[in-house]
PDB file of C-alpha atoms and ligand atoms in Angstrom:
ATOM      1  CA  MET A   1      29.414   6.715 -21.837  1.00  0.00           C
ATOM      2  CA  THR A   2      27.022   7.977 -19.244  1.00  0.00           C
ATOM      3  CA  PRO A   3      25.756   5.194 -16.996  1.00  0.00           C
ATOM      4  CA  HIS A   4      21.871   3.677 -17.250  1.00  0.00           C
ATOM      5  CA  TYR A   5      20.843   1.437 -14.551  1.00  0.00           C
ATOM      6  CA  VAL A   6      17.452  -0.919 -14.469  1.00  0.00           C
ATOM      7  CA  VAL A   7      17.038  -0.969 -10.855  1.00  0.00           C
ATOM      8  CA  ARG A   8      15.668  -4.615  -9.427  1.00  0.00           C
ATOM      9  CA  HIS A   9      14.616  -3.477  -5.507  1.00  0.00           C
ATOM     10  CA  VAL A  10      11.258  -1.180  -4.943  1.00  0.00           C
ATOM     11  CA  ASP A  11      10.423  -0.208  -1.261  1.00  0.00           C
ATOM     12  CA  ARG A  12       6.947  -0.828  -1.678  1.00  0.00           C
ATOM     13  CA  ALA A  13       4.194   0.843   0.973  1.00  0.00           C
ATOM     14  CA  ASP A  14       1.427  -1.913   2.355  1.00  0.00           C
ATOM     15  CA  PRO A  15      -1.059  -3.470   0.286  1.00  0.00           C
ATOM     16  CA  GLU A  16      -3.501  -2.086   2.999  1.00  0.00           C
ATOM     17  CA  THR A  17      -2.509   1.782   2.310  1.00  0.00           C
ATOM     18  CA  VAL A  18      -2.373   1.322  -0.706  1.00  0.00           C
ATOM     19  CA  ALA A  19      -6.285   0.008  -1.049  1.00  0.00           C
ATOM     20  CA  ALA A  20      -7.540   3.211   1.116  1.00  0.00           C
ATOM     21  CA  LEU A  21      -5.553   5.825  -0.915  1.00  0.00           C
ATOM     22  CA  ARG A  22      -7.610   4.009  -3.676  1.00  0.00           C
ATOM     23  CA  ALA A  23     -10.769   4.203  -2.510  1.00  0.00           C
ATOM     24  CA  ALA A  24     -10.199   7.839  -1.600  1.00  0.00           C
ATOM     25  CA  GLY A  25      -9.372   8.919  -5.097  1.00  0.00           C
ATOM     26  CA  VAL A  26      -7.177  11.151  -6.430  1.00  0.00           C
ATOM     27  CA  ALA A  27      -8.864  14.382  -5.482  1.00  0.00           C
ATOM     28  CA  THR A  28      -9.034  13.121  -1.974  1.00  0.00           C
ATOM     29  CA  VAL A  29      -5.906  11.917  -1.312  1.00  0.00           C
ATOM     30  CA  HIS A  30      -4.428  15.397  -2.857  1.00  0.00           C
ATOM     31  CA  GLU A  31      -6.425  17.020  -0.061  1.00  0.00           C
ATOM     32  CA  ALA A  32      -5.433  14.654   2.644  1.00  0.00           C
ATOM     33  CA  ALA A  33      -1.488  15.425   1.485  1.00  0.00           C
ATOM     34  CA  GLY A  34      -1.918  19.072   1.823  1.00  0.00           C
ATOM     35  CA  ARG A  35      -2.426  19.719  -1.324  1.00  0.00           C
ATOM     36  CA  THR A  36       0.626  17.778  -3.160  1.00  0.00           C
ATOM     37  CA  GLY A  37       1.519  15.125  -5.277  1.00  0.00           C
ATOM     38  CA  LEU A  38      -0.362  16.016  -8.494  1.00  0.00           C
ATOM     39  CA  LEU A  39       0.633  16.085 -11.608  1.00  0.00           C
ATOM     40  CA  GLY A  40      -0.318  18.501 -14.031  1.00  0.00           C
ATOM     41  CA  PRO A  41      -3.668  18.288 -16.350  1.00  0.00           C
ATOM     42  CA  ALA A  42      -2.062  17.116 -19.640  1.00  0.00           C
ATOM     43  CA  VAL A  43      -1.547  13.772 -18.422  1.00  0.00           C
ATOM     44  CA  ARG A  44      -4.969  12.427 -18.557  1.00  0.00           C
ATOM     45  CA  ALA A  45      -7.537   8.903 -18.608  1.00  0.00           C
ATOM     46  CA  ARG A  46      -7.882   7.475 -21.571  1.00  0.00           C
ATOM     47  CA  GLN A  47     -10.820   5.704 -20.210  1.00  0.00           C
ATOM     48  CA  THR A  48     -13.523   6.488 -18.252  1.00  0.00           C
ATOM     49  CA  GLY A  49     -14.156   5.377 -14.424  1.00  0.00           C
ATOM     50  CA  ALA A  50     -10.788   3.382 -13.800  1.00  0.00           C
ATOM     51  CA  VAL A  51      -9.268   3.952 -10.497  1.00  0.00           C
ATOM     52  CA  VAL A  52      -6.064   2.847  -9.702  1.00  0.00           C
ATOM     53  CA  ALA A  53      -3.959   2.759  -7.083  1.00  0.00           C
ATOM     54  CA  GLY A  54      -0.140   1.227  -6.725  1.00  0.00           C
ATOM     55  CA  SER A  55       3.664   1.288  -6.446  1.00  0.00           C
ATOM     56  CA  ALA A  56       5.614   3.126  -8.953  1.00  0.00           C
ATOM     57  CA  ILE A  57       7.813   1.312 -11.305  1.00  0.00           C
ATOM     58  CA  THR A  58       9.552   4.343 -13.044  1.00  0.00           C
ATOM     59  CA  VAL A  59      11.144   4.734 -16.295  1.00  0.00           C
ATOM     60  CA  SER A  60      13.269   7.004 -18.291  1.00  0.00           C
ATOM     61  CA  CYS A  61      13.276   6.886 -21.879  1.00  0.00           C
ATOM     62  CA  HIS A  62      14.799   8.940 -24.659  1.00  0.00           C
ATOM     63  CA  PRO A  63      11.787  10.548 -26.734  1.00  0.00           C
ATOM     64  CA  GLY A  64      10.599   8.434 -29.379  1.00  0.00           C
ATOM     65  CA  ASP A  65      12.197   4.888 -27.999  1.00  0.00           C
ATOM     66  CA  ASN A  66      10.543   2.103 -25.829  1.00  0.00           C
ATOM     67  CA  LEU A  67      13.428  -0.018 -25.095  1.00  0.00           C
ATOM     68  CA  MET A  68      13.587   1.086 -21.327  1.00  0.00           C
ATOM     69  CA  VAL A  69       9.685  -0.043 -21.188  1.00  0.00           C
ATOM     70  CA  HIS A  70      10.437  -3.486 -22.168  1.00  0.00           C
ATOM     71  CA  ALA A  71      13.280  -3.630 -19.774  1.00  0.00           C
ATOM     72  CA  ALA A  72      10.971  -2.135 -16.952  1.00  0.00           C
ATOM     73  CA  VAL A  73       8.295  -4.951 -17.371  1.00  0.00           C
ATOM     74  CA  GLU A  74      10.311  -7.896 -15.950  1.00  0.00           C
ATOM     75  CA  VAL A  75      11.303  -5.769 -12.407  1.00  0.00           C
ATOM     76  CA  CYS A  76       7.081  -5.211 -12.559  1.00  0.00           C
ATOM     77  CA  ARG A  77       5.329  -7.561  -9.727  1.00  0.00           C
ATOM     78  CA  PRO A  78       1.328  -7.603  -9.438  1.00  0.00           C
ATOM     79  CA  GLY A  79      -0.482  -4.100  -8.295  1.00  0.00           C
ATOM     80  CA  ASP A  80       2.558  -1.712  -9.134  1.00  0.00           C
ATOM     81  CA  VAL A  81       1.814   1.209 -12.153  1.00  0.00           C
ATOM     82  CA  LEU A  82       4.485   1.537 -14.607  1.00  0.00           C
ATOM     83  CA  VAL A  83       5.415   5.359 -14.953  1.00  0.00           C
ATOM     84  CA  VAL A  84       6.829   6.173 -17.952  1.00  0.00           C
ATOM     85  CA  GLY A  85       8.685   9.991 -18.197  1.00  0.00           C
ATOM     86  CA  THR A  86      11.124  11.014 -21.238  1.00  0.00           C
ATOM     87  CA  THR A  87      14.384  13.424 -21.541  1.00  0.00           C
ATOM     88  CA  SER A  88      12.566  15.375 -23.169  1.00  0.00           C
ATOM     89  CA  ARG A  89       9.140  16.139 -24.529  1.00  0.00           C
ATOM     90  CA  SER A  90       7.256  13.765 -26.833  1.00  0.00           C
ATOM     91  CA  THR A  91       3.680  13.021 -27.978  1.00  0.00           C
ATOM     92  CA  ASP A  92       5.631   9.441 -29.876  1.00  0.00           C
ATOM     93  CA  GLY A  93       3.336   6.474 -29.191  1.00  0.00           C
ATOM     94  CA  MET A  94       5.181   4.224 -26.970  1.00  0.00           C
ATOM     95  CA  VAL A  95       3.144   1.918 -25.777  1.00  0.00           C
ATOM     96  CA  GLY A  96       0.080   0.262 -27.319  1.00  0.00           C
ATOM     97  CA  ASP A  97      -1.683  -3.288 -26.844  1.00  0.00           C
ATOM     98  CA  LEU A  98       1.264  -5.354 -26.883  1.00  0.00           C
ATOM     99  CA  LEU A  99       3.323  -3.924 -24.178  1.00  0.00           C
ATOM    100  CA  ALA A 100       0.119  -3.595 -22.407  1.00  0.00           C
ATOM    101  CA  THR A 101      -0.663  -7.142 -22.270  1.00  0.00           C
ATOM    102  CA  SER A 102       2.536  -7.947 -21.255  1.00  0.00           C
ATOM    103  CA  LEU A 103       2.158  -5.419 -18.616  1.00  0.00           C
ATOM    104  CA  MET A 104      -1.287  -7.118 -17.345  1.00  0.00           C
ATOM    105  CA  ALA A 105       0.972 -10.459 -17.502  1.00  0.00           C
ATOM    106  CA  ARG A 106       3.302  -9.174 -14.673  1.00  0.00           C
ATOM    107  CA  GLY A 107       0.076  -7.824 -12.750  1.00  0.00           C
ATOM    108  CA  VAL A 108       0.114  -4.235 -13.418  1.00  0.00           C
ATOM    109  CA  VAL A 109      -2.636  -2.119 -12.788  1.00  0.00           C
ATOM    110  CA  GLY A 110      -2.055   0.420 -14.906  1.00  0.00           C
ATOM    111  CA  LEU A 111       0.216   3.083 -16.911  1.00  0.00           C
ATOM    112  CA  VAL A 112       1.319   6.306 -16.626  1.00  0.00           C
ATOM    113  CA  ILE A 113       3.365   7.997 -19.352  1.00  0.00           C
ATOM    114  CA  ASP A 114       4.194  11.720 -20.159  1.00  0.00           C
ATOM    115  CA  ALA A 115       4.279  10.483 -23.776  1.00  0.00           C
ATOM    116  CA  GLY A 116       1.720   8.925 -26.233  1.00  0.00           C
ATOM    117  CA  VAL A 117       0.070   5.634 -26.473  1.00  0.00           C
ATOM    118  CA  ARG A 118      -1.751   4.319 -29.392  1.00  0.00           C
ATOM    119  CA  ASP A 119      -4.182   1.157 -30.084  1.00  0.00           C
ATOM    120  CA  LEU A 120      -6.492   2.640 -27.750  1.00  0.00           C
ATOM    121  CA  ALA A 121      -9.555   0.535 -28.853  1.00  0.00           C
ATOM    122  CA  SER A 122      -7.701  -2.487 -27.792  1.00  0.00           C
ATOM    123  CA  LEU A 123      -6.045  -0.734 -24.452  1.00  0.00           C
ATOM    124  CA  ARG A 124     -10.091  -0.160 -23.367  1.00  0.00           C
ATOM    125  CA  GLU A 125     -11.025  -3.611 -24.201  1.00  0.00           C
ATOM    126  CA  LEU A 126      -8.006  -5.218 -22.392  1.00  0.00           C
ATOM    127  CA  GLY A 127      -9.446  -3.328 -19.891  1.00  0.00           C
ATOM    128  CA  PHE A 128      -6.049  -1.905 -19.191  1.00  0.00           C
ATOM    129  CA  PRO A 129      -5.913   1.412 -18.174  1.00  0.00           C
ATOM    130  CA  VAL A 130      -4.059   4.406 -19.061  1.00  0.00           C
ATOM    131  CA  TRP A 131      -3.164   7.953 -18.279  1.00  0.00           C
ATOM    132  CA  SER A 132      -0.797   9.744 -20.934  1.00  0.00           C
ATOM    133  CA  ARG A 133       0.029  13.325 -22.629  1.00  0.00           C
ATOM    134  CA  ALA A 134      -1.196  12.217 -25.947  1.00  0.00           C
ATOM    135  CA  VAL A 135      -2.485   9.485 -28.073  1.00  0.00           C
ATOM    136  CA  HIS A 136      -0.629   9.369 -31.319  1.00  0.00           C
ATOM    137  CA  ALA A 137      -0.287   5.829 -33.499  1.00  0.00           C
ATOM    138  CA  GLN A 138       3.530   7.239 -33.934  1.00  0.00           C
ATOM    139  CA  GLY A 139       5.862   4.549 -33.389  1.00  0.00           C
ATOM    140  CA  THR A 140       8.914   4.190 -31.621  1.00  0.00           C
ATOM    141  CA  ALA A 141      12.514   2.833 -31.853  1.00  0.00           C
ATOM    142  CA  LYS A 142      14.063   0.086 -29.369  1.00  0.00           C
ATOM    143  CA  ALA A 143      17.806   1.638 -29.865  1.00  0.00           C
ATOM    144  CA  VAL A 144      18.408   4.439 -27.261  1.00  0.00           C
ATOM    145  CA  PRO A 145      19.627   3.612 -23.422  1.00  0.00           C
ATOM    146  CA  GLY A 146      17.767   5.021 -20.341  1.00  0.00           C
ATOM    147  CA  SER A 147      16.997   3.923 -16.731  1.00  0.00           C
ATOM    148  CA  VAL A 148      14.585   1.572 -14.539  1.00  0.00           C
ATOM    149  CA  ASN A 149      13.650   3.148 -11.153  1.00  0.00           C
ATOM    150  CA  VAL A 150      15.031   6.143 -11.219  1.00  0.00           C
ATOM    151  CA  PRO A 151      13.666   9.394 -10.168  1.00  0.00           C
ATOM    152  CA  VAL A 152      11.345  10.788 -12.992  1.00  0.00           C
ATOM    153  CA  VAL A 153       9.537  14.066 -13.806  1.00  0.00           C
ATOM    154  CA  VAL A 154       5.885  13.740 -15.431  1.00  0.00           C
ATOM    155  CA  ASP A 155       4.395  16.383 -16.414  1.00  0.00           C
ATOM    156  CA  GLY A 156       5.541  18.868 -13.787  1.00  0.00           C
ATOM    157  CA  GLN A 157       5.795  16.257 -10.889  1.00  0.00           C
ATOM    158  CA  VAL A 158       8.803  14.235  -9.268  1.00  0.00           C
ATOM    159  CA  VAL A 159       7.809  10.378  -9.008  1.00  0.00           C
ATOM    160  CA  ARG A 160      10.402   8.098  -7.555  1.00  0.00           C
ATOM    161  CA  PRO A 161      10.095   4.499  -7.588  1.00  0.00           C
ATOM    162  CA  GLY A 162       7.437   2.961  -5.126  1.00  0.00           C
ATOM    163  CA  ASP A 163       5.830   5.966  -4.798  1.00  0.00           C
ATOM    164  CA  VAL A 164       2.458   4.904  -4.156  1.00  0.00           C
ATOM    165  CA  VAL A 165       0.592   6.399  -7.892  1.00  0.00           C
ATOM    166  CA  VAL A 166      -2.955   7.423  -7.440  1.00  0.00           C
ATOM    167  CA  ALA A 167      -5.008   7.774 -10.656  1.00  0.00           C
ATOM    168  CA  ASP A 168      -8.673   7.877 -11.380  1.00  0.00           C
ATOM    169  CA  ASP A 169     -10.397  10.554 -14.125  1.00  0.00           C
ATOM    170  CA  ASP A 170      -9.513  13.233 -12.363  1.00  0.00           C
ATOM    171  CA  GLY A 171      -6.040  13.062 -13.203  1.00  0.00           C
ATOM    172  CA  VAL A 172      -2.906  10.959 -11.773  1.00  0.00           C
ATOM    173  CA  LEU A 173      -1.170  11.905  -7.880  1.00  0.00           C
ATOM    174  CA  ALA A 174       1.636  10.180  -6.607  1.00  0.00           C
ATOM    175  CA  LEU A 175       3.019  10.011  -2.952  1.00  0.00           C
ATOM    176  CA  PRO A 176       6.588   9.193  -1.338  1.00  0.00           C
ATOM    177  CA  VAL A 177       5.951   6.018   0.889  1.00  0.00           C
ATOM    178  CA  ALA A 178       6.885   7.905   4.229  1.00  0.00           C
ATOM    179  CA  MET A 179       3.552   9.867   4.061  1.00  0.00           C
ATOM    180  CA  ALA A 180       1.647   6.722   2.137  1.00  0.00           C
ATOM    181  CA  SER A 181      -0.070   5.912   5.354  1.00  0.00           C
ATOM    182  CA  ASP A 182      -0.676   9.310   7.428  1.00  0.00           C
ATOM    183  CA  VAL A 183      -2.305  10.472   3.775  1.00  0.00           C
ATOM    184  CA  ALA A 184      -4.245   6.951   4.038  1.00  0.00           C
ATOM    185  CA  ALA A 185      -5.490   7.656   7.566  1.00  0.00           C
ATOM    186  CA  ALA A 186      -6.109  11.853   6.911  1.00  0.00           C
ATOM    187  CA  ALA A 187      -8.398  10.788   3.902  1.00  0.00           C
ATOM    188  CA  ALA A 188     -10.595   7.792   5.425  1.00  0.00           C
ATOM    189  CA  LYS A 189     -11.477  10.854   7.968  1.00  0.00           C
ATOM    190  CA  ARG A 190     -12.165  13.710   5.121  1.00  0.00           C
ATOM    191  CA  LEU A 191     -14.454  10.675   3.617  1.00  0.00           C
ATOM    192  CA  ALA A 192     -16.321  10.783   6.603  1.00  0.00           C
ATOM    193  CA  VAL A 193     -16.564  13.700   6.956  1.00  0.00           C
ATOM    194  CA  GLU A 194     -17.696  14.708   3.251  1.00  0.00           C
ATOM    195  CA  GLU A 195     -20.564  11.701   4.281  1.00  0.00           C
ATOM    196  CA  GLY A 196     -22.113  14.368   6.742  1.00  0.00           C
ATOM    197  CA  LYS A 197     -21.991  16.741   4.423  1.00  0.00           C
ATOM    198  CA  ARG A 198     -23.163  15.031   1.183  1.00  0.00           C
ATOM    199  CA  ALA A 199     -26.239  14.184   3.821  1.00  0.00           C
ATOM    200  CA  ALA A 200     -26.824  18.024   4.632  1.00  0.00           C
ATOM    201  CA  LEU A 201     -26.579  18.848   0.680  1.00  0.00           C
ATOM    202  CA  ALA A 202     -29.029  16.928  -0.235  1.00  0.00           C
ATOM    203  CA  ALA A 203     -31.483  17.810   2.024  1.00  0.00           C
ATOM    204  CA  GLY A 204     -31.031  21.474   0.547  1.00  0.00           C
ATOM    205  CA  THR A 205     -28.837  22.962   3.657  1.00  0.00           C
ATOM    206  CA  LEU A 206     -27.106  26.008   1.571  1.00  0.00           C
ATOM    207  CA  GLY A 207     -23.444  25.958   1.414  1.00  0.00           C
ATOM    208  CA  LEU A 208     -23.768  29.498   3.150  1.00  0.00           C
ATOM    209  CA  ASP A 209     -25.160  28.242   6.187  1.00  0.00           C
ATOM    210  CA  LEU A 210     -22.631  24.517   6.139  1.00  0.00           C
ATOM    211  CA  TYR A 211     -19.820  26.204   6.166  1.00  0.00           C
ATOM    212  CA  ASP A 212     -21.055  29.686   8.024  1.00  0.00           C
ATOM    213  CA  LEU A 213     -20.370  31.566   4.902  1.00  0.00           C
ATOM    214  CA  ARG A 214     -23.014  34.541   5.347  1.00  0.00           C
ATOM    215  CA  PRO A 215     -20.579  36.189   7.852  1.00  0.00           C
ATOM    216  CA  LEU A 216     -17.560  36.261   5.637  1.00  0.00           C
ATOM    217  CA  LEU A 217     -19.546  37.508   2.770  1.00  0.00           C
ATOM    218  CA  ALA A 218     -20.454  40.540   5.112  1.00  0.00           C
ATOM    219  CA  ASP A 219     -17.216  41.241   6.276  1.00  0.00           C
ATOM    220  CA  LEU A 220     -16.058  41.350   2.293  1.00  0.00           C
ATOM    221  CA  GLY A 221     -18.705  43.715   1.911  1.00  0.00           C
ATOM    222  CA  VAL A 222     -20.686  41.800  -0.050  1.00  0.00           C
ATOM    223  CA  VAL A 223     -24.362  43.343   0.103  1.00  0.00           C
ATOM    224  CA  HIS A 224     -27.580  41.463  -1.005  1.00  0.00           C
ATOM    225  CA  VAL A 225     -30.573  43.398  -2.794  1.00  0.00           C
ATOM    226  CA  ASP A 226     -33.030  42.887  -4.739  1.00  0.00           C
ATOM    227  CA  ARG A 227     -31.788  44.716  -7.632  1.00  0.00           C
ATOM    228  CA  LEU A 228     -28.856  46.793  -8.988  1.00  0.00           C
ATOM    229  CA  PRO A 229     -29.223  50.076  -7.716  1.00  0.00           C
ATOM    230  CA  ASP A 230     -29.381  52.846 -10.371  1.00  0.00           C
ATOM    231  CA  GLY A 231     -26.296  53.852 -11.719  1.00  0.00           C
ATOM    232  CA  VAL A 232     -24.350  50.243 -11.211  1.00  0.00           C
ATOM    233  CA  GLY A 233     -23.077  47.644 -13.019  1.00  0.00           C
TER     234      GLY A 233
HETATM  235  O1  OAA B 301       4.908  -1.932 -30.097  1.00  0.00           O
HETATM  236  C1  OAA B 301       5.275  -0.792 -29.575  1.00  0.00           C
HETATM  237  O2  OAA B 301       6.651  -0.371 -29.725  1.00  0.00           O
HETATM  238  C2  OAA B 301       3.943  -0.207 -28.894  1.00  0.00           C
HETATM  239  C3  OAA B 301       2.572  -0.861 -29.642  1.00  0.00           C
HETATM  240  O3  OAA B 301       1.961  -0.399 -30.601  1.00  0.00           O
HETATM  241  C4  OAA B 301       2.458  -1.880 -28.445  1.00  0.00           C
HETATM  242  O4  OAA B 301       2.984  -2.475 -27.939  1.00  0.00           O
HETATM  243  O5  OAA B 301       1.764  -2.458 -29.076  1.00  0.00           O
HETATM  244 MG1   MG B 302       0.527  -1.709 -30.961  1.00  0.00          MG
END
């Protein structure tokens, strides 16, 4: 039989770094990380306005089977994000309000799952944020083994145990621990620069001038005219 593992120990990023990445949000962290780390857009927020960051506890499940999600709950610590992948594509409702209640009792701050969730109204009422491929009431079994804290693929992105996961309304990103503090510093710089840009744009400065795009447009052959010349268009 193929061995399956529940790995108890995970190397986590320090809480200050995790907090800084949370404050920056997914889009800024993605840019600061050199446009890496994003999960695909199919795994999306199932609530509005939630922002979480935490260390990934990863789960590899057989499709239609949430046995290993139950096994994973035990190794979660406060501040973790549970990240669930399946070994082939699934939209079954693997996690609902009961598992969410259990995860909240362990201090887990959110769930990212490349499958379905159910009991959505209750999940929202609980205030337990989820990012999922689907919402579907389809029930699942507890019969097939898998592993906890091994690398998983979630909508095209590898997520390793301990990766810092950042999730908000824009999507989900996973960052290796080794990159996390450098990216947090770069993200803080980006936020400061964006603050200045936001003030200038709010005051009416055009992006064309703020980013000095007029010479570029000219170089690219873009011509300003009052009306299209006859015979064009
Ligand atoms: O129990 C399950 O299999 C999934 C579910 O609905 C819950 O966690 O509430
Ligand atoms: Mg349920």
